XYZ file of C-alpha atoms in Angstrom:
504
model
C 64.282 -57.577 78.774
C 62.341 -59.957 80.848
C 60.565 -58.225 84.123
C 61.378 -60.310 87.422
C 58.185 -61.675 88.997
C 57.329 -59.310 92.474
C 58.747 -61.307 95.924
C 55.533 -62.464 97.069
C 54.755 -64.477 93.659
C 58.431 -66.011 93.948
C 57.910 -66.812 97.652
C 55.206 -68.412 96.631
C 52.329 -66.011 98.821
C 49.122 -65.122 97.702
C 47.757 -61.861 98.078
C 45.481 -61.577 100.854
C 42.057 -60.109 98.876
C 40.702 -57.180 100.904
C 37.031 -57.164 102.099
C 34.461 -55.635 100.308
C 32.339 -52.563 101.220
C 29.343 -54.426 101.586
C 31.372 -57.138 103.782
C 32.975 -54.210 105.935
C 29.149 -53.152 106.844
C 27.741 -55.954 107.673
C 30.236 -57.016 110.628
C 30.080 -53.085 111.761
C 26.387 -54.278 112.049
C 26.751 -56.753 114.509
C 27.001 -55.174 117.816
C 29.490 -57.036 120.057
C 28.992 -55.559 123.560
C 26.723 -57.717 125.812
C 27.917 -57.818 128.696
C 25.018 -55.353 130.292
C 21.513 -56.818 131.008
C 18.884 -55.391 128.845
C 15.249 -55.684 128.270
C 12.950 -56.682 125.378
C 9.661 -54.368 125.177
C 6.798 -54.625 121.763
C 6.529 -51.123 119.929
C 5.487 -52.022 117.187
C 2.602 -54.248 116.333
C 1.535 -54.888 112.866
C -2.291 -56.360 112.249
C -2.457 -58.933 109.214
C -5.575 -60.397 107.513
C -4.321 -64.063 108.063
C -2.227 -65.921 109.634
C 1.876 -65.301 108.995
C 3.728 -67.864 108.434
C 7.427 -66.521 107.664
C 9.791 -63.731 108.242
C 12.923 -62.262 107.019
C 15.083 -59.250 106.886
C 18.603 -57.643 105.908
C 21.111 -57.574 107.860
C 20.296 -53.930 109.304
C 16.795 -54.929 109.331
C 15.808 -51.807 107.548
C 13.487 -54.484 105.105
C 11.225 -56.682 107.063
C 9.361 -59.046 104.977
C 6.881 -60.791 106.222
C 4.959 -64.618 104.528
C 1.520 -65.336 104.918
C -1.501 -67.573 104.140
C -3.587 -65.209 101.568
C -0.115 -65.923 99.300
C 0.994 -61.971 99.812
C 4.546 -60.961 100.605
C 4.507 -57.578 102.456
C 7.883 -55.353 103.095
C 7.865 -52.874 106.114
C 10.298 -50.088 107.084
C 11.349 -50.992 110.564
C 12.855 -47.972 111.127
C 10.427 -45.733 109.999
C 7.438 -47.610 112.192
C 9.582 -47.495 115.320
C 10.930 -43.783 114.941
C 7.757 -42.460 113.520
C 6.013 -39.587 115.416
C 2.220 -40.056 114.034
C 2.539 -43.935 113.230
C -0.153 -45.340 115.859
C -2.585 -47.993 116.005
C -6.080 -47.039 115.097
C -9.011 -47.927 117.290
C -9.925 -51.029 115.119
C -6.013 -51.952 114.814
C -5.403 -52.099 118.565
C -8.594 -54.373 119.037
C -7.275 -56.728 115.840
C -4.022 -56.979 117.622
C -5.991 -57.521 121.298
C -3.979 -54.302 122.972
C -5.961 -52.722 125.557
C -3.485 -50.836 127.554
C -0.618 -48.528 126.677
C 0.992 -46.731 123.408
C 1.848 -49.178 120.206
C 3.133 -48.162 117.310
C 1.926 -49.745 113.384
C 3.778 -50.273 110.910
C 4.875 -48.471 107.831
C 3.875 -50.628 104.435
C 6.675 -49.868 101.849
C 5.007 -52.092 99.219
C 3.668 -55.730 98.651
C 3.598 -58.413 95.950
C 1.747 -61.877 95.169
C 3.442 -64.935 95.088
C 2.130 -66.687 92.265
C 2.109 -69.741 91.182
C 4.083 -70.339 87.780
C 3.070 -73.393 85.864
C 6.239 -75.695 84.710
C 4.999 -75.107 81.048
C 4.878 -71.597 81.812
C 1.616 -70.607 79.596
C -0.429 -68.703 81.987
C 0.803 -65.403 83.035
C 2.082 -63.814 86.428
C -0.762 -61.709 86.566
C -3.763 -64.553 85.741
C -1.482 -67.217 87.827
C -3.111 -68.013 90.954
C -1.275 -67.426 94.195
C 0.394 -69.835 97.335
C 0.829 -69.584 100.848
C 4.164 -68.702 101.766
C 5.441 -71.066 104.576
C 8.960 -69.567 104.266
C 11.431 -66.293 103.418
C 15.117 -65.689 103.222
C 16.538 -62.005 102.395
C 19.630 -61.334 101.073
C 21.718 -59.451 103.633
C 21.589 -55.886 101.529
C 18.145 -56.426 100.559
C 19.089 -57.176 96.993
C 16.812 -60.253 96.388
C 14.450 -62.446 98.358
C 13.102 -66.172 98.426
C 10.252 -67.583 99.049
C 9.353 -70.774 99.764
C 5.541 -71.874 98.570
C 2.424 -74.353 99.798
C 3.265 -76.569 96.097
C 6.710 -76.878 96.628
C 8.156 -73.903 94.563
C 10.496 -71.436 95.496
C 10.161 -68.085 93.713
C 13.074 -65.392 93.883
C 12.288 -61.656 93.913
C 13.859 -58.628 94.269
C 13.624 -56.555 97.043
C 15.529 -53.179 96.948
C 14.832 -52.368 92.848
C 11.720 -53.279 91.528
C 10.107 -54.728 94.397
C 8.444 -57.506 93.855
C 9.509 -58.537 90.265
C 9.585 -62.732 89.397
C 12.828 -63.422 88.474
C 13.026 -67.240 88.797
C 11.438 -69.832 89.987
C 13.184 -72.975 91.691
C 11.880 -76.529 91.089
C 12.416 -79.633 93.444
C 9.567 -79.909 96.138
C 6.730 -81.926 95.870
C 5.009 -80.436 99.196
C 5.096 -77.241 101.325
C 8.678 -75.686 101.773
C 8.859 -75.369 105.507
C 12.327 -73.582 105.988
C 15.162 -71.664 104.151
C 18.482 -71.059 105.092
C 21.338 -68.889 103.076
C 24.466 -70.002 102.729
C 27.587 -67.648 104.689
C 28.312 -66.715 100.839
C 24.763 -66.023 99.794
C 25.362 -67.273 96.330
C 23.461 -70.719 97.344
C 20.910 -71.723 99.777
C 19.092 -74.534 101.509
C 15.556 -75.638 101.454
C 13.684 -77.801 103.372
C 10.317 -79.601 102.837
C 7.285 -81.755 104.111
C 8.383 -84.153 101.371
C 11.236 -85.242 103.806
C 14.252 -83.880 101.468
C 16.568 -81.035 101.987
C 17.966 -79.862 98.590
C 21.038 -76.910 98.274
C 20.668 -74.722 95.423
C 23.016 -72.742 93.650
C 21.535 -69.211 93.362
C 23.573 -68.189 89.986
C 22.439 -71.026 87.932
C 19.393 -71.189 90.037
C 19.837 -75.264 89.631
C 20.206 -78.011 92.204
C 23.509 -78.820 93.591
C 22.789 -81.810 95.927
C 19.523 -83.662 97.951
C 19.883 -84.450 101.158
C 17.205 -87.440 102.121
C 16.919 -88.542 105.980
C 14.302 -91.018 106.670
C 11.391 -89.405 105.022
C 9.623 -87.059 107.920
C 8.593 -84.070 107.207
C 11.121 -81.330 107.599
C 10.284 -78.432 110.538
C 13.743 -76.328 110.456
C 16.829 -76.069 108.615
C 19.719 -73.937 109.859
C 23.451 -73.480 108.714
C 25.972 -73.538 111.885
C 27.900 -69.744 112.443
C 30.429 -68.750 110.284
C 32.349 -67.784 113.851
C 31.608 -70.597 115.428
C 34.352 -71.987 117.860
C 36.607 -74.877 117.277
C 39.363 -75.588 119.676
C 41.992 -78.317 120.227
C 42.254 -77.401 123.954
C 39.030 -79.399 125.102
C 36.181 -78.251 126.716
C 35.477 -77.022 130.092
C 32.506 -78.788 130.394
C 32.936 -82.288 132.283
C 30.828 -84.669 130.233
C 31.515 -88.371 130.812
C 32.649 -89.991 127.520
C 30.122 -92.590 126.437
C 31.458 -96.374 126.127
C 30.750 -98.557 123.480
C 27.938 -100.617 125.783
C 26.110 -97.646 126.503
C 25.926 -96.977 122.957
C 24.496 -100.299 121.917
C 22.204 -99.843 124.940
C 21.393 -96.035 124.076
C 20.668 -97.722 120.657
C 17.796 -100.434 121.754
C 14.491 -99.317 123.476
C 13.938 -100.807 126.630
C 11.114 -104.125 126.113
C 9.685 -103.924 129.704
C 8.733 -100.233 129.954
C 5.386 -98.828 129.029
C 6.252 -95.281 129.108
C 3.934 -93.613 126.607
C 6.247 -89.840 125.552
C 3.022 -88.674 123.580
C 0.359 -88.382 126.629
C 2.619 -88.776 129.633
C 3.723 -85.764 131.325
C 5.815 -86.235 133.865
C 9.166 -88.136 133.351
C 9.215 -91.795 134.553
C 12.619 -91.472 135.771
C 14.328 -87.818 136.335
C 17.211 -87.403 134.667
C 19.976 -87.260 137.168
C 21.148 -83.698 137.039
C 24.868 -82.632 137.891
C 25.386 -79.066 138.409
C 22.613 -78.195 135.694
C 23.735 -80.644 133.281
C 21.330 -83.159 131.762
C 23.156 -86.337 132.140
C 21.164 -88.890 129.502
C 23.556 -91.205 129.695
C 21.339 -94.100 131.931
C 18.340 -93.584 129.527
C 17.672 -95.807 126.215
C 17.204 -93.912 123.632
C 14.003 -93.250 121.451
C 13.354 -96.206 118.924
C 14.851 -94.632 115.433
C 12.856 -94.778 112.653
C 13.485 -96.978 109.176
C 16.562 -95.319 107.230
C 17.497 -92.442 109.674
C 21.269 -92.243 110.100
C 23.050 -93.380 113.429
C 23.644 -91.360 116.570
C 27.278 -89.034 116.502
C 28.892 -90.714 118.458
C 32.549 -89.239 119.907
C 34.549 -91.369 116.859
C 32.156 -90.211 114.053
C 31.487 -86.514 115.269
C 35.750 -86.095 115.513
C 35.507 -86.599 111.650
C 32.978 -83.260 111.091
C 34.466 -80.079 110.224
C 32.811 -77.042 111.704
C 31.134 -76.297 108.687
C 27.924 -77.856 109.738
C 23.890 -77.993 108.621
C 20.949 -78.677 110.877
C 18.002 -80.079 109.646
C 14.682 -80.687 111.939
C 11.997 -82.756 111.946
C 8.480 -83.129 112.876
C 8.932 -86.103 114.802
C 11.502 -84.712 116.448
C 14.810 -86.197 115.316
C 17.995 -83.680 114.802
C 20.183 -84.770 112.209
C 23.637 -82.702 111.208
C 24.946 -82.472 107.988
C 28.804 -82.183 107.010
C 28.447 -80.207 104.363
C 32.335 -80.301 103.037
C 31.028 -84.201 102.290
C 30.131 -83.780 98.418
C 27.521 -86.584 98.379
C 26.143 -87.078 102.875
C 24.097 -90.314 103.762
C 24.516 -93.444 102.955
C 27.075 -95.529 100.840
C 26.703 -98.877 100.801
C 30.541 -99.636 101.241
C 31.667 -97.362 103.250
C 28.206 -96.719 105.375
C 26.650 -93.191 106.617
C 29.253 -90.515 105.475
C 28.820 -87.121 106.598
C 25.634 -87.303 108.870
C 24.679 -88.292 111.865
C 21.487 -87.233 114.357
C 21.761 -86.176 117.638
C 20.785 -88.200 120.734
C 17.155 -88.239 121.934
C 15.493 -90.247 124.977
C 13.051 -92.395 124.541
C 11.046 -90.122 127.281
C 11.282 -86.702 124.701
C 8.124 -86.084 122.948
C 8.632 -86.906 119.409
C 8.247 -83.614 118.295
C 10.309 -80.442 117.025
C 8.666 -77.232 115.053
C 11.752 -75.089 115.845
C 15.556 -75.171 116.542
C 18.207 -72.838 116.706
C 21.947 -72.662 116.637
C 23.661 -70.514 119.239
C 25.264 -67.494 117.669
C 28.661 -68.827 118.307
C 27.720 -72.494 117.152
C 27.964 -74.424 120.257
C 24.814 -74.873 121.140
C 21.609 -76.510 119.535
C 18.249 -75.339 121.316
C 15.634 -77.114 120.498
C 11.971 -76.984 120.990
C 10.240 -79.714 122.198
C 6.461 -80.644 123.669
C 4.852 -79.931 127.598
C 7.426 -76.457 127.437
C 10.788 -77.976 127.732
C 14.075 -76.531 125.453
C 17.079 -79.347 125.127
C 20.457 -77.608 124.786
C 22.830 -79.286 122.802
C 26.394 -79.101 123.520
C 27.821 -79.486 120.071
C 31.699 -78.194 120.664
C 34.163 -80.162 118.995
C 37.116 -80.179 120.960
C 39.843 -81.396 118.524
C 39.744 -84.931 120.408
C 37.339 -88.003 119.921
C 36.279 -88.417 123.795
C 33.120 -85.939 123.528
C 30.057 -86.408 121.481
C 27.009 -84.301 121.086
C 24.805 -84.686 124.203
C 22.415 -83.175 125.919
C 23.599 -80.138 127.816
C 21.107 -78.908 129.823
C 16.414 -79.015 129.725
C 15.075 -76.090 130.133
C 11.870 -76.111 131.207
C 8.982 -73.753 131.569
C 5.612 -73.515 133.750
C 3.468 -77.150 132.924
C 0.688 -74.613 131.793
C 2.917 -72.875 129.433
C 2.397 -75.425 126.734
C 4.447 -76.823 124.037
C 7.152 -74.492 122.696
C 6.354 -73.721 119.148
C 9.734 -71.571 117.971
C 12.846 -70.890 120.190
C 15.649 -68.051 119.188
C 19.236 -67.384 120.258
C 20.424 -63.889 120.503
C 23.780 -62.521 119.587
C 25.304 -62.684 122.861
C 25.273 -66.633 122.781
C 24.054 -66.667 126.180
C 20.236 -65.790 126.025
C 17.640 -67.402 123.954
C 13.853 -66.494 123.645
C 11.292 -69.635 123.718
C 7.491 -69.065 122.747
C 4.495 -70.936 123.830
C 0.987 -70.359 123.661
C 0.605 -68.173 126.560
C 3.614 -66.091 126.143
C 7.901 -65.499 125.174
C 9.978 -66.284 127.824
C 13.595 -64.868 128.099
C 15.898 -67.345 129.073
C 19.855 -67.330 130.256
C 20.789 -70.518 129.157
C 24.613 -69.925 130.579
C 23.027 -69.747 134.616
C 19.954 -71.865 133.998
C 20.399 -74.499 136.591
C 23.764 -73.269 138.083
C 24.438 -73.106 141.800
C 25.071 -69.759 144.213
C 27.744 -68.835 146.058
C 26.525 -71.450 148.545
C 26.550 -74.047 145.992
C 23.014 -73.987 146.304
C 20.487 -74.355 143.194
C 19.120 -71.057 142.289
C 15.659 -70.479 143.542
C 12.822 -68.345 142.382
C 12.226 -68.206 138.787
C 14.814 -68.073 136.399
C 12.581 -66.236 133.330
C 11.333 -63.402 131.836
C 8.108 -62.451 130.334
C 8.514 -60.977 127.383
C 5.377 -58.550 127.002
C 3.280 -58.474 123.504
C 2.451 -61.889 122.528
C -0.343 -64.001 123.920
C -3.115 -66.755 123.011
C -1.312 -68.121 119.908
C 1.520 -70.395 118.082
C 4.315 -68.404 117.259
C 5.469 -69.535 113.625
C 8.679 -67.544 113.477
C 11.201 -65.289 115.715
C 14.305 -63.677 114.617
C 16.725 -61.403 115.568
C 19.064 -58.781 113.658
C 22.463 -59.002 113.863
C 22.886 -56.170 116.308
C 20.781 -57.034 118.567
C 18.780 -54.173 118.488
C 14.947 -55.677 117.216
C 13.100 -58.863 117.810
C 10.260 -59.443 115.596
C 7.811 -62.382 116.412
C 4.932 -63.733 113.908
C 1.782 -65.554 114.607
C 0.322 -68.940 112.609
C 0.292 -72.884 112.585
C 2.483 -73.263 110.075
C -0.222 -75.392 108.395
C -0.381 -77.446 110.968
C -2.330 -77.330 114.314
C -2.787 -74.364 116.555
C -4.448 -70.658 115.993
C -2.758 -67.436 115.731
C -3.138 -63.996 116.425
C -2.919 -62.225 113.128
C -0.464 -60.080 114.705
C 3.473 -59.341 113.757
C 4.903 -57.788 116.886
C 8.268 -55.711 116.767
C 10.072 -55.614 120.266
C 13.221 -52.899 120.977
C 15.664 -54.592 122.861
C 17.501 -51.919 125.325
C 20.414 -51.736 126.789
C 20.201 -51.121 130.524
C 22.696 -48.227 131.862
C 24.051 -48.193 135.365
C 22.922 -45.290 137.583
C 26.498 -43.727 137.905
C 27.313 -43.893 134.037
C 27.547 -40.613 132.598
C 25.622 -40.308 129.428
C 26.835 -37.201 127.262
């Protein structure tokens, strides 16, 4: 007697797999209620030996791993080092970490490991094998595993949770310092980028190389994968940006011959950008001259043809290029042209120049961080329709003496993002930066916040968990040029509570 199929295989349906346990805690880790102003104060401050150049965490930021120059990986208990009772900074710790007033916290050393380096031929042993810098980390979000990009080029994988600190492969594919990793949403791949100029994906079950992606051969700052919830909508956006005509573009694309600006040691603009309500209109400026082999700007047409499943890659000379990363084989094909890629606008009066850049959590947005203090916010919503491009949103710009702005951070809310200079972190709200009053008015007074801890020093990394309950900010060059502090800082971000809320 033959069995009937069930009515959802004859209909044709396929059953909807449920989520996992693991996936069902991470989202109830993400905190979604920020609509209350709140404030970010250091606790915790952690002294190092050298420089660090790299952070990571999981997703409840229980594991904090931290990268740095003596080739050490350290793991910290966050938790434990904010809640502990007994857990402060000795005499010679507060003096290492230059606090002279008030009550901070150290923090609590679960264990540490080398990162060695492993020999292709693999006769010398992890124990005799001499060690790297690490110039980058990336933690799975349960705190199964962690990678770490080296000084040669190599990326080892550990694990984190069990057997701390075991070898269990080492990746391949860099000839030069790995600046910046980035998991895939899956975390069963990730991306690495390099000083060598190529971003490569790896697939983390074979542990081999799935694609290269090779710009125009600068060396690589930042790489970042766009929000899985980032916004996509076919009912345009509310933003009134002029669309960009085909003149403009071929203008955009040439470099004025009769002006001698100089971006590298001039620091004032030779023309303002007209401003309209905030917004950073670039659309009378030529743009900066583009190097050999870099791929065009996104224009409207080309950026209509990107699905939101998006990869940023940064560079030291300060170009911005996206990556479509449903396009099997991005760049260039000699009969069809670029495919899949595209950089975003930059005036020929920005500093060539970009350590650091973020998405927004909700993928809108591109912050990045550019020389003399200033923060360009892409607008990078894609609207369903081909009359907007990416383009400049709004500048953000600090105090002159503030200095360049070494690593800039979004928070959860998609609304605040935290910029760091030499001098200090500076709490910005990017959504009312350079809005008007009720009397249509441009706000006055200052439109920042000081973010106590940090001071005299580049700020390599910043990141933020999930919930939005920790900031942790780390202190080094990044092999580059600049001093540090020595110091990893952990800051509480709290909620503020109106007076007449009861609290039970």
């Amino acid at each position: 007697m033959a069995i009937s199929p069930p009515a959802a295989s004859q209909a044709g349906l396929k059953r909807r797999r449920s989520r996992s346990p693991a996936c069902i805690r991470r989202k109830n880790l993400r905190h979604n209620d920020f609509s209350r102003p709140f404030t970010v104060e250091a606790i915790v401050a952690i002294p190092h030996p050298v420089p660090t150049h790299a952070l990571a965490s999981s997703a409840c930021i229980s594991h904090l791993v931290t990268g740095s120059d003596d080739g050490f990986i350290r793991d910290y208990d966050v938790y434990t080092s904010a809640n502990g009772k007994k857990n402060f900074l000795t005499a010679p710790q507060r003096h290492h970490a230059s606090i002279i007033e008030g009550t901070m916290k150290a923090g609590h050393l679960r264990c540490w490991w080398e990162n060695p380096v492993i020999p292709a031929n693999g006769n010398n042993s992890i124990s005799d094998a001499p060690l790297a810098s690490v110039y980058s980390l990336a933690m799975h979000s349960d705190a199964l595993w962690a990678l770490s990009g080296s000084q040669n080029g190599l990326i080892n994988l550990f694990t984190v949770r069990h057997e701390p600190g075991r070898l269990c492969h080492v990746m391949r594919g860099h000839t030069k310092p790995v600046s910046a990793l980035a998991l895939n949403h899956h975390e069963k791949g990730f991306f690495s980028a390099s000083w060598d100029g190529e971003a490569i994906e790896w697939d983390l079950n074979t542990g081999q190389q799935v694609r290269h992606l090779a710009s125009h051969g600068a060396q690589l700052s930042c790489i970042a994968v766009r929000p899985q919830n980032a916004v996509y909508s076919d009912s345009g956006s509310p933003l009134t940006i002029q669309p960009v005509s085909d003149e403009t573009m071929e203008n955009m694309e040439t470099r004025s011959e009769g002006s001698d600006f100089d971006p590298l040691f001039d620091d004032e603009d030779e023309n303002p950008k007209p401003n309209v309500g905030g917004l950073a209109v670039p659309m009378a400026e030529s743009s900066a001259p583009a190097p050999k082999h870099i791929p065009p700007v996104l224009d409207a047409s080309r950026w209509a043809t990107f699905s939101p499943d998006v990869l940023l890659t940064a560079s030291i000379d300060g170009q911005i290029v996206l990556w479509d990363k449903r396009v099997q084989s991005p760049g260039h094909d000699p009969f069809n042209g670029w495919q899949g890629v595209g950089r975003l606008y930059m005036s020929e009066k920005t500093r060539p120049w970009c350590m650091s850049a973020a998405w927004s959590a909700d993928g809108n947005q591109i912050y990045a961080a550019r020389r003399n203090g200033l923060v360009e916010v892409y607008d990078v919503r894609q609207t369903g329709s081909s009359k907007h491009a990416p383009r400049i949103w709004k500048t953000i710009r600090n105090p002159p003496s503030s200095g360049d702005v070494s690593c800039v951070v979004a928070f959860p809310d998609s609304k605040h993002i935290a910029c760091a200079s030499i001098d200090n972190i500076r709490l910005w709200n990017v959504a009312e930066t350079g809005e008007s009053d009720a009397s249509m008015k441009p706000r006055s007074g200052v439109q920042f916040k000081i973010i106590p801890g940090h001071h005299g020093g580049l700020v390599s990394q910043m990141l933020i968990d999930p919930g939005g309950r920790y900031m942790v900010t780390a202190s080094s060059n990044r092999g580059w040029h600049g001093e540090s502090t020595r110091t990893v800082l952990v800051h509480e971000i709290t909620t503020k509570r109106p007076k007449n809320e009861l609290q039970y």
